[in-house]
Structures are given as structure tokens and as C-alpha cells.
Amino acid sequence: MKVIIVGGVAGGASCAARLRRLDERAEILMVERGPYVSYANCGLPYYVGGVIEQESKLFVATEQYFHNYFNIDVRTQCEAVAISPREKTVTLRDVESGATSVHNYDTLVLSPGAMAIRPPLPGIDLPGIFHVRTVPDVRAIRAWIDSNPRPSSAAGGKRRAVVVGGGFIGLEMVENLVHRGFDVTLVEMLDQVLPNIDWEHARIVESHLAKHGVHVALGDAVASFRRDSGGSAIEVHTKTGRTYPADVVILALGVRPDTTLARMAGLEIGARGGIRVDEHMRTSDPDIFAVGDAVEVRDFVTGEWTLVALAGPANRQGRIVADVIAGRASRFRGAQGTSIIGLFGAAIAWTGATEKTLQRIGDTDYERVFLHPNSHAAYYPGARPVTMKVIFRKSNGKLLGVQAFGEDGVDKRVSAIAALIQMGATVYDLEESELCYAPQFGSAKDAVNFAGMVAANTLRGDFSVVHWNDARGRFILDVREPAEFADGHVPEALNIPLPQLRARMGELPRDREILVVCKVGQRGYFATRILLQNGFNARVVTGGMLLLGYLDPAAIQRDSTP
């Protein structure tokens, strides 16, 4: 059996290594059009920032490694330029010499990845404008930065950088350019960063970026690039008429599946623009498989076709293809898009469906709650809040998705919930999850448990929630202490501290719904339980004043000090 794998990195390389472990007799040829067969794509921004100091650390495996350990024929700088499914042949071209050769296959695996989006904007090819997709890309960025060390007097003595695009790579490059001493502006055409999360957590991320000196320009698309009048800097012009000067520009506009070979072979392409595959990663041709950034797969939660350009799913897909080729009944369950990004000592992570996705597909059987549990026991030094949004079915409590932001413990909470979503778990399962506890690592009631308790309490009818976008202009009861209230409150709120509530219930209307708020939600829940059992119509404003501070800080009124 001869297997040709087109493309290395995550999907192709994992397929090749797994297949050899399963079948010692298979003839395996893996070709990669770039100079490196397997490298740490996700580490590229950190090499620019100097966090990863040695370029060699980016290389996961070499041609020699695959030959010595797996007896796999690996050819870099070798591009597949044609496929003939009828003859079952692939035409390969040596990138350096241009020489071509034709190779037969029994099974073909496509792992072509995705191409960086590069719109035909005026000036986009000017020196100093870069993508971040390959090792040569980041090598060129570092060389440019090192060869242009002079700071700009117009930016307070700092060199200036403009990052275009607020997705994964864009935000990681923002952080690493700040580490390199740049004054950084992020330009994003959408009204939020990170389009894969909901707007509430996007606002939290944007606030965190601003806190670390990043200029965030939302809702504005780049129109052109020009050299400034002195010829020493690049001017980034946007469609709203703004101009951002830069000593270096990073284009992080996203990627699109590379389907050139697939289209050439007549394979089915999905509505999202990726290669359509089944649960075994088989394309519309039974002898051709496809994996990685180029394929469309099912969303594990919604069942919709989706594109997921992540290393984890690509690795799993490569292993599954190797299993299937070797005769095993492996299948890809679908993708949840589980992701995390580190930003200036904090992290934003998510998994599963977002609220905007559910709204887009017309799914109304869901509820969401916000909470801010501590990352570990509050009495142990270093505890930090983890702001979480948990989305679940109203009908049965099934977990649909979670988003979390914080400076400690974000990764393990989202990872735990991601695994539970894979098992079809409910918020009741979150309540009962038995997790590691010692005061420096968590709490006896972990953040995951708290998430389940809050969500499950709403389903049991212990209280119901209202969200800030629906709360304004209605009767709001703030149960924080007077000093907290004076430090920031919504103008329409009545302040009755929780310890005084039972004695002052006569001040509350019985003919109106009372929306109860505190800092994070816990005291609001306590107060709501008191009011409900005394005949009042009360609901909790989920997320409390801490969340409103992120979403709409201008809505918070502060009392002047006498």
C-alpha cells in the first residue's frame, strides 16, 4: 500500500507517524512545499516577541527524524501541483529546480492548511508589512525589527506598530510587539475583538488591552497603505478616514482553506469554503482523505458545518485518518473550537457554542449566566476572579458552551468543561464534579462547581436572571454596602444593604418586578431568595456591577466625595 500525504505540520505529520506505528509495511511519502515539515506554528508570535529565543525550538520534527524513527520518505520544498483521481496519481514539483515527477498512490491524504488572507489593497506590498504564517515570515519580521531599531519621536520615544485584525494571531502579535517595546495600535473591522466569543467577554479583553497601553480601533477597516512624506514610516489609512503611522505592520486578517488541489481533483467543497469530509475524514473520493485547516467538519454542539483552524483538531484528524487507512473504525466526533489566548498575564478561553451562534441558527432553548468565582481559596494569597459565561439548555440543563477570562486558573476550568461537553454533560454534572482541591489550586467548591450551581439554581426555579441589556430603566435594588454603592452604581438603583433588607422591605414595591444587583451576584442571589419568600417579584442581574464595569463603564455613576 502506498500512501502519499500532501502537507506536514500538524495534520499531515501526525497522520504519517501514526500510520507507521500501525503499519510497518506501508510505503509512506510525505511532501511539504515549505522548507520545514513539522514546526510549532502556534509559537511563531512568541519567537517575534523573544519569549522563544532560539528559532530551532520551533522545529518539532525534521526530515531526518521521520526517516530515522519512522522510515518515512519526507520531501520538503516539494509541492503537489496536480492530482488525477482517475489514474490515482499526484504530480510533484521541486520548488528549487522546477523539476516535476508523477507518483501513483493507493491512498492520498490532503493536509494543505490555509492561506493567509491578503486583500489587494493599495500599498499592501510595501516593505515593513508582514504576515505571520510560517517560520520564514517571522524570521523576516525579526530581521526588520532588528534592522530598524530607531524609535519614533512621534510616539513618545517608542517604535510604532499597527496590527490589522483582532483574532488569535493579531492579539498574540499585539502582546509580543508590546514586549518588544512598540507602541501598538490594533485595527479591527468588526465591532469586537475575537469574533469566536460573545461581545461581553470581548469587551473584557478590550479593556485588558487598553489597560496595557494598546490602542484598540474597532469597526474600522483598512483601506490602503502608503509611505509617509519622509519615507521612513508606513501610514495605515482606514475607510473612516483615520491614519495610523507605523514602523512595522502585521496583517492578521484571518485565513481561508487552501482548496486548490481539492478543486483540481473535483472533490466536494462545502458552503464554508472548505473540503467536505465525513466523520472518518474521507472526502467525496473514497481514496482521498483531508485533514486540518482546509476541511469543513461538524460542530460538536450545533451539528453545523464549520471551519476550525486549530492544531488540536488537526492532530486528532491526522491520527483518525491513519487509523481508518489501517482498518480501524475511528471517527472524528466534531469540533468544539476549544481555545485559549494568553494576554499580558491573563487568559481568555472558550469552548462550545456562543450565544451569537445560537441566535444565528434560531436556537432559543438556552439560558446563560455570568459569575466571577475566585481562581482558588480566597484566603490563600494570589486568588484572582475568573469571569465566566456559561451557556446551557433551558429544557434539560445540557452544557452548550463557556467563556472565561482571568489572571489565574482559566485554562483548567475551560478544559474541564470542554471535556464534560464531549460527554454530553449538564450543569447538574458541573455541580457534582469532584475536582482537585488545595487552597493554592482551587476551592472546596471549585469555580466549575459554582458555575453548575448558579446555572442549576435557575433551572430549579430558585431564582431567575436578567441581563444588563434588559435591566436598564427598570426598578433596580442594589444590596451592596453604602461605600460600595457610592464608589459606583447605576443612577436608577435604590441602595438597601443586604443585612438591612429584612427590616426595610416596606420600602420596596410589590406591584413591580425588582431587579437585584450586587458586585458579582452572590449577595444578589441571597437577597432574591429573601424577597421571593416574602411575596416579592424579584430577579438577579447576572454578572453584577463587575460585569457592567466592563460592558458599559459610562453607565456607572460615582458619588462625589464631600
XYZ file of C-alpha atoms in Angstrom:
562
model
C 0.000 0.000 0.000
C 1.359 3.405 -0.982
C 0.127 6.468 0.897
C 1.016 9.984 -0.204
C 0.475 12.768 2.331
C 0.433 16.306 0.973
C 1.374 18.755 3.725
C 3.092 18.259 7.056
C 2.889 20.435 10.194
C 0.060 19.214 12.483
C -2.372 17.098 10.492
C -0.114 15.543 7.878
C 2.800 14.833 10.195
C 0.636 13.223 12.881
C -1.032 11.074 10.216
C 2.322 9.879 8.867
C 3.764 8.980 12.272
C 0.587 7.255 13.451
C 0.248 5.266 10.236
C 3.777 3.944 10.515
C 3.140 2.810 14.085
C 0.103 0.892 12.830
C 1.539 -0.472 9.592
C 5.246 -1.228 9.222
C 4.886 -2.321 5.594
C 3.079 0.718 4.156
C 5.042 2.904 1.742
C 4.600 6.461 3.024
C 5.628 9.599 1.157
C 5.012 12.969 2.807
C 5.652 16.168 0.854
C 5.749 19.729 2.157
C 6.043 22.748 -0.139
C 7.751 24.792 2.566
C 11.241 24.294 3.976
C 10.094 22.648 7.224
C 7.964 19.549 7.582
C 6.809 19.987 11.180
C 7.097 23.191 13.180
C 5.319 24.930 16.050
C 3.011 27.241 14.121
C 1.405 28.443 17.345
C 4.774 29.525 18.704
C 5.579 31.940 15.882
C 4.365 35.175 17.584
C 6.411 34.304 20.665
C 9.559 33.988 18.590
C 8.928 37.515 17.298
C 8.484 38.705 20.882
C 11.632 36.992 22.117
C 9.801 34.712 24.540
C 11.100 31.843 22.420
C 14.714 32.878 21.940
C 16.039 30.210 19.596
C 14.468 29.579 16.209
C 15.463 25.915 16.465
C 12.944 25.476 19.286
C 10.149 25.974 16.742
C 11.008 22.800 14.869
C 9.087 19.783 16.140
C 10.487 17.161 13.755
C 12.836 17.135 10.757
C 13.054 15.092 7.587
C 15.869 13.108 9.178
C 13.769 12.416 12.269
C 10.917 10.976 10.202
C 13.354 8.876 8.211
C 15.289 7.538 11.193
C 12.380 6.872 13.550
C 9.573 6.017 11.129
C 11.171 5.096 7.795
C 9.047 7.735 6.088
C 10.152 9.411 2.868
C 9.789 13.138 3.550
C 10.465 15.762 0.905
C 10.426 19.446 1.761
C 10.401 22.211 -0.851
C 8.252 19.768 -2.799
C 4.847 20.944 -3.987
C 1.917 18.877 -5.209
C 0.738 20.646 -8.360
C -1.770 18.201 -9.851
C -3.978 15.274 -8.859
C -5.601 12.737 -11.157
C -8.135 10.715 -9.131
C -8.928 8.519 -12.128
C -5.294 7.425 -12.584
C -4.639 7.830 -8.846
C -1.546 9.937 -9.412
C -0.049 13.082 -7.919
C 2.315 15.361 -9.791
C 5.061 16.783 -7.611
C 7.299 19.767 -8.359
C 10.649 20.524 -6.785
C 10.319 24.143 -5.652
C 14.006 24.942 -6.189
C 14.658 23.239 -9.530
C 11.162 23.227 -11.002
C 11.512 19.572 -11.993
C 8.285 17.543 -11.872
C 7.558 13.868 -11.279
C 4.401 11.757 -11.241
C 3.659 9.341 -8.385
C 0.975 6.701 -8.006
C -0.949 6.296 -4.768
C -3.357 3.862 -3.223
C -4.492 6.418 -0.656
C -3.989 10.179 -0.724
C -4.154 12.431 2.337
C -4.503 16.188 1.832
C -3.245 18.473 4.596
C -2.686 21.715 2.668
C -3.614 24.026 5.527
C -4.959 27.508 4.988
C -3.730 30.633 3.270
C -3.400 33.983 4.977
C -5.945 36.478 3.678
C -4.181 39.244 1.770
C -6.672 41.614 0.099
C -5.472 43.607 -2.929
C -5.237 46.908 -1.077
C -3.093 49.764 -2.393
C 0.388 49.603 -0.851
C -0.025 46.188 0.748
C 3.310 45.038 -0.701
C 5.331 47.864 0.849
C 8.417 46.822 2.831
C 7.604 46.555 6.533
C 4.211 44.859 6.054
C 4.148 41.216 7.108
C 2.029 38.104 7.622
C 2.620 35.613 10.457
C 2.088 32.167 8.994
C 5.433 30.414 8.552
C 8.943 30.352 10.006
C 10.286 32.474 7.120
C 7.551 35.028 7.895
C 8.648 35.532 11.491
C 12.298 35.404 10.532
C 11.646 38.339 8.208
C 9.756 40.258 10.921
C 12.579 39.841 13.412
C 15.140 40.902 10.838
C 13.092 44.014 10.013
C 12.678 44.960 13.673
C 16.363 44.390 14.422
C 17.495 46.390 11.391
C 15.205 49.339 12.187
C 15.891 49.949 15.883
C 15.445 53.737 15.929
C 12.353 54.806 17.913
C 9.936 57.374 16.584
C 9.827 60.726 18.324
C 6.111 60.951 17.483
C 5.261 58.019 19.777
C 6.927 59.071 22.995
C 10.255 57.575 22.021
C 8.763 54.204 21.057
C 8.634 52.491 17.723
C 5.097 52.155 16.408
C 3.325 49.025 15.220
C -0.095 48.538 13.670
C -1.697 45.110 13.832
C -4.587 44.639 11.414
C -7.029 42.022 12.682
C -8.152 41.135 16.208
C -8.205 37.345 16.047
C -5.795 34.796 17.511
C -2.633 35.821 15.697
C -3.479 39.513 15.851
C -3.799 39.572 19.640
C -0.742 37.389 20.172
C 1.291 39.702 17.946
C -0.044 42.730 19.835
C 1.260 41.299 23.102
C 4.629 40.323 21.668
C 5.189 43.664 19.965
C 4.448 45.426 23.245
C 7.072 43.137 24.812
C 9.482 44.346 22.133
C 8.873 47.931 23.192
C 6.441 49.043 20.472
C 3.549 51.440 20.837
C 0.832 49.223 19.347
C -2.462 50.025 17.625
C -4.907 47.222 16.844
C -7.274 47.886 13.939
C -10.294 45.573 13.633
C -13.102 45.955 11.104
C -15.674 44.238 13.353
C -17.162 45.841 16.459
C -15.245 43.467 18.748
C -12.004 41.543 19.003
C -12.031 37.735 18.847
C -15.103 37.024 16.701
C -15.293 33.492 18.153
C -16.525 34.787 21.524
C -19.556 36.804 22.605
C -19.453 40.548 22.941
C -19.412 40.600 26.747
C -16.096 38.776 27.008
C -14.758 40.683 24.013
C -15.336 43.888 25.984
C -13.381 42.424 28.894
C -10.468 41.589 26.577
C -10.558 45.046 25.004
C -10.476 46.650 28.461
C -7.480 44.488 29.363
C -5.661 45.505 26.184
C -6.276 49.195 26.894
C -5.009 48.713 30.449
C -1.690 47.605 28.949
C -1.384 50.583 26.622
C -2.772 49.060 23.434
C -4.825 51.406 21.245
C -7.872 49.469 20.050
C -9.696 50.786 16.968
C -12.890 48.803 16.330
C -15.385 48.957 13.486
C -12.850 50.307 11.035
C -11.378 48.512 8.019
C -8.031 49.258 6.404
C -8.295 50.953 3.004
C -4.663 51.436 1.940
C -1.026 51.681 2.961
C 1.366 54.469 1.997
C 4.839 55.679 2.804
C 4.792 58.868 4.866
C 6.226 62.073 3.447
C 9.621 61.363 4.973
C 9.702 57.844 3.595
C 10.666 56.347 6.934
C 7.298 55.031 8.131
C 4.140 53.435 6.800
C 0.777 55.165 7.004
C -2.184 52.844 7.538
C -5.312 54.520 6.142
C -8.756 53.259 7.118
C -12.169 53.542 5.499
C -13.358 56.021 8.124
C -10.540 58.391 7.183
C -8.216 57.718 10.094
C -4.464 57.362 9.641
C -2.169 55.300 11.859
C 1.594 55.681 11.354
C 3.710 52.564 11.829
C 7.294 51.375 11.696
C 6.016 47.829 11.181
C 2.608 46.474 10.128
C 1.317 42.981 10.857
C -1.536 41.638 8.746
C -3.631 39.196 10.764
C -6.812 39.208 8.705
C -7.502 35.532 9.139
C -7.081 32.558 6.833
C -9.045 30.720 4.164
C -8.841 26.999 3.415
C -6.351 26.083 0.690
C -8.563 24.038 -1.606
C -6.571 24.387 -4.827
C -5.693 20.698 -5.090
C -9.103 19.575 -3.883
C -10.871 21.577 -6.567
C -8.426 20.277 -9.144
C -9.351 16.742 -8.093
C -13.073 17.504 -8.302
C -13.645 16.977 -4.583
C -16.740 18.382 -2.912
C -16.262 21.827 -1.393
C -18.644 22.888 1.354
C -20.605 26.108 1.774
C -17.975 27.453 4.182
C -15.285 27.064 1.524
C -13.524 24.034 2.981
C -13.066 20.477 1.758
C -16.142 18.493 2.754
C -15.288 15.319 4.702
C -17.263 12.660 6.570
C -16.704 11.539 10.167
C -13.773 9.374 9.003
C -12.166 12.424 7.305
C -12.840 10.875 3.889
C -13.600 13.280 1.050
C -16.111 12.731 -1.745
C -13.444 10.491 -3.338
C -13.201 7.289 -1.240
C -9.415 7.079 -1.754
C -8.695 10.663 -0.712
C -8.767 11.944 2.867
C -8.320 15.515 4.101
C -7.392 16.982 7.485
C -6.563 20.259 9.210
C -7.326 23.869 8.413
C -8.564 23.088 4.901
C -11.543 20.913 5.866
C -15.121 21.509 6.948
C -16.237 19.447 9.917
C -19.329 19.234 12.067
C -19.658 21.490 15.083
C -19.933 19.132 18.049
C -22.599 21.234 19.797
C -24.750 22.593 16.964
C -24.145 19.972 14.265
C -23.475 22.714 11.711
C -20.638 22.576 9.220
C -17.763 24.708 10.420
C -14.117 25.619 9.832
C -11.757 25.173 12.785
C -8.159 26.249 12.176
C -6.664 24.784 15.354
C -3.707 22.475 15.953
C -5.530 20.148 18.357
C -8.306 19.082 15.975
C -5.790 18.805 13.101
C -3.638 16.408 15.119
C -6.640 14.285 16.075
C -7.856 14.224 12.484
C -4.457 13.037 11.263
C -4.465 10.174 13.749
C -8.027 9.225 12.772
C -7.113 9.057 9.086
C -4.155 6.801 9.903
C -6.487 4.549 11.904
C -9.004 4.338 9.064
C -6.307 3.593 6.477
C -5.057 0.817 8.762
C -8.550 -0.654 9.003
C -9.674 0.717 12.346
C -13.154 2.183 12.888
C -12.070 5.607 14.140
C -14.180 8.695 13.669
C -13.959 12.400 14.357
C -16.652 13.451 16.824
C -16.715 17.047 15.679
C -15.042 20.239 16.789
C -15.878 22.423 19.778
C -13.369 25.156 18.950
C -11.783 24.902 22.411
C -9.240 27.728 22.530
C -7.193 29.906 24.841
C -5.104 33.023 24.371
C -2.668 34.477 26.866
C -2.643 38.264 27.103
C -0.429 40.286 29.439
C -0.613 37.851 32.342
C -4.275 36.980 31.809
C -6.065 34.485 29.577
C -9.302 34.299 27.615
C -10.570 30.803 26.851
C -13.722 29.288 25.406
C -15.323 26.097 24.196
C -18.584 25.065 22.585
C -21.339 27.278 21.227
C -21.515 31.022 21.694
C -24.756 32.873 22.259
C -24.448 34.665 18.924
C -24.092 31.319 17.140
C -27.259 30.046 18.781
C -29.066 33.239 17.835
C -27.844 32.963 14.254
C -29.245 29.453 13.834
C -32.519 30.338 15.569
C -31.933 28.213 18.679
C -33.883 29.754 21.585
C -33.690 26.834 24.031
C -30.830 28.236 26.063
C -30.025 30.380 29.066
C -26.762 31.939 30.180
C -25.353 33.095 33.484
C -22.312 35.143 34.451
C -20.234 34.619 37.569
C -16.873 35.662 38.987
C -15.579 32.871 41.264
C -12.071 33.036 42.682
C -9.317 31.048 40.993
C -8.507 29.431 44.336
C -9.351 29.786 48.015
C -9.751 33.478 48.792
C -7.750 33.265 51.998
C -4.681 31.922 50.183
C -2.538 34.685 48.594
C -2.926 35.364 44.903
C -6.586 34.487 44.341
C -7.997 36.206 41.275
C -11.548 36.355 39.882
C -12.408 34.231 36.862
C -15.206 35.865 34.889
C -17.283 33.099 33.318
C -20.227 32.944 30.937
C -21.959 29.561 30.969
C -24.499 28.701 28.261
C -26.859 25.762 28.730
C -30.183 24.315 27.630
C -33.253 25.655 29.431
C -35.087 22.395 28.739
C -32.632 19.936 30.269
C -29.547 21.774 31.502
C -27.213 20.350 28.858
C -23.965 22.279 28.606
C -23.562 24.207 25.365
C -20.551 26.450 25.905
C -18.429 28.502 28.258
C -16.194 31.567 28.028
C -13.809 32.614 30.785
C -11.326 35.406 31.455
C -8.915 35.849 34.330
C -5.350 36.049 35.547
C -5.236 32.598 37.106
C -6.873 29.200 36.653
C -8.740 29.917 33.420
C -7.244 27.074 31.398
C -8.120 24.215 33.725
C -11.722 25.389 34.200
C -12.434 25.637 30.488
C -10.579 22.375 29.807
C -12.672 20.576 32.421
C -15.919 21.921 30.981
C -14.778 21.131 27.423
C -14.279 17.503 28.399
C -17.688 17.391 30.052
C -19.347 18.840 26.936
C -17.787 15.959 24.972
C -19.579 13.575 27.332
C -22.948 15.298 26.908
C -22.882 16.629 30.472
C -25.358 19.006 32.093
C -24.994 21.846 34.554
C -26.049 19.350 37.226
C -22.886 17.401 36.391
C -20.852 20.561 36.962
C -22.345 20.767 40.449
C -21.237 17.227 41.201
C -17.800 17.301 39.563
C -15.101 16.245 42.008
C -12.022 18.313 41.275
C -8.587 18.825 42.818
C -8.595 20.986 45.918
C -5.891 22.581 47.974
C -6.094 26.278 48.840
C -3.396 27.328 46.370
C -5.082 25.467 43.492
C -8.819 25.804 43.980
C -11.656 25.906 46.467
C -13.728 23.240 48.134
C -16.456 24.464 45.809
C -14.436 24.981 42.639
C -15.233 27.611 40.011
C -16.567 24.750 37.880
C -18.883 23.694 40.715
C -20.040 27.268 41.222
C -20.848 27.550 37.525
C -23.024 24.454 37.794
C -24.704 25.603 40.994
C -25.640 29.014 39.622
C -26.969 27.568 36.380
C -28.792 24.689 38.055
C -30.426 27.024 40.585
C -32.019 28.949 37.736
C -33.412 25.733 36.247
C -34.794 24.621 39.610
C -36.616 27.912 39.970
C -34.615 29.101 42.970
C -34.164 32.379 41.102
C -34.237 33.710 37.584
C -31.810 36.044 35.904
C -31.985 39.218 33.881
C -29.156 40.608 31.763
C -27.806 44.122 31.766
C -29.046 44.877 28.257
C -32.593 44.235 29.554
C -32.190 45.747 33.036
C -31.651 49.433 32.429
C -34.536 51.793 33.150
C -36.314 49.332 35.466
C -36.530 49.120 39.262
C -33.074 48.069 40.478
C -32.243 47.191 44.072
C -28.548 47.401 44.920
C -27.769 45.351 48.047
C -24.112 46.309 48.441
C -22.751 48.334 51.349
C -23.077 52.151 51.163
C -19.373 52.678 50.487
C -19.500 50.248 47.565
C -22.630 51.939 46.258
C -21.028 55.384 46.421
C -17.992 54.090 44.532
C -20.157 53.226 41.535
C -23.811 52.446 40.825
C -26.481 52.831 38.191
C -28.426 56.072 38.722
C -31.844 54.387 38.959
C -30.809 51.983 41.734
C -32.137 52.002 45.305
C -29.493 51.010 47.840
C -30.554 48.756 50.708
C -27.576 46.761 52.053
C -28.281 43.047 52.363
C -28.046 42.956 56.206
C -30.802 45.611 56.363
C -33.085 44.076 53.750
C -35.461 42.144 56.033
C -36.105 45.266 58.138
C -36.626 47.571 55.139
C -38.819 45.520 52.840
C -41.580 48.112 53.320
C -39.598 50.453 51.050
C -39.951 48.053 48.119
C -42.831 47.927 45.610
C -44.999 44.810 45.484
C -46.534 45.735 42.150
C -43.267 45.886 40.199
C -40.519 43.469 39.327
C -37.414 44.086 41.407
C -34.045 43.530 39.733
C -31.416 42.814 42.374
C -27.752 43.640 41.866
C -24.550 43.408 43.895
C -20.883 43.285 42.920
C -20.669 39.777 41.424
C -24.048 38.125 42.036
C -23.807 36.187 45.293
C -25.409 38.771 47.580
C -27.954 39.453 44.842
C -28.900 35.771 44.968
C -29.195 35.836 48.762
C -31.399 38.936 48.583
C -33.576 37.483 45.832
C -34.250 34.364 47.883
C -35.370 36.575 50.780
C -37.658 38.634 48.568
C -39.209 35.677 46.744
C -40.120 34.011 50.031
C -41.732 37.236 51.189
C -44.017 37.573 48.202
C -41.973 39.926 46.016
C -41.332 39.505 42.305
C -37.522 39.584 42.135
C -34.766 38.546 39.724
C -30.959 38.712 39.810
C -28.952 40.873 37.406
C -26.410 38.225 36.399
C -22.763 39.242 36.499
C -23.390 42.168 38.830
C -21.706 45.556 38.798
C -18.344 43.983 37.992
C -19.672 42.870 34.615
C -21.333 46.235 33.916
C -17.983 47.908 34.534
C -16.655 46.019 31.527
C -19.724 46.312 29.318
C -20.657 49.959 29.824
C -18.431 51.858 32.268
C -20.068 55.149 31.282
C -23.366 53.886 32.744
C -21.883 53.799 36.254
C -22.392 56.893 38.409
C -19.951 57.702 41.204
C -20.921 59.893 44.133
C -18.632 62.857 44.721
C -16.690 62.913 47.978
C -17.787 65.767 50.258
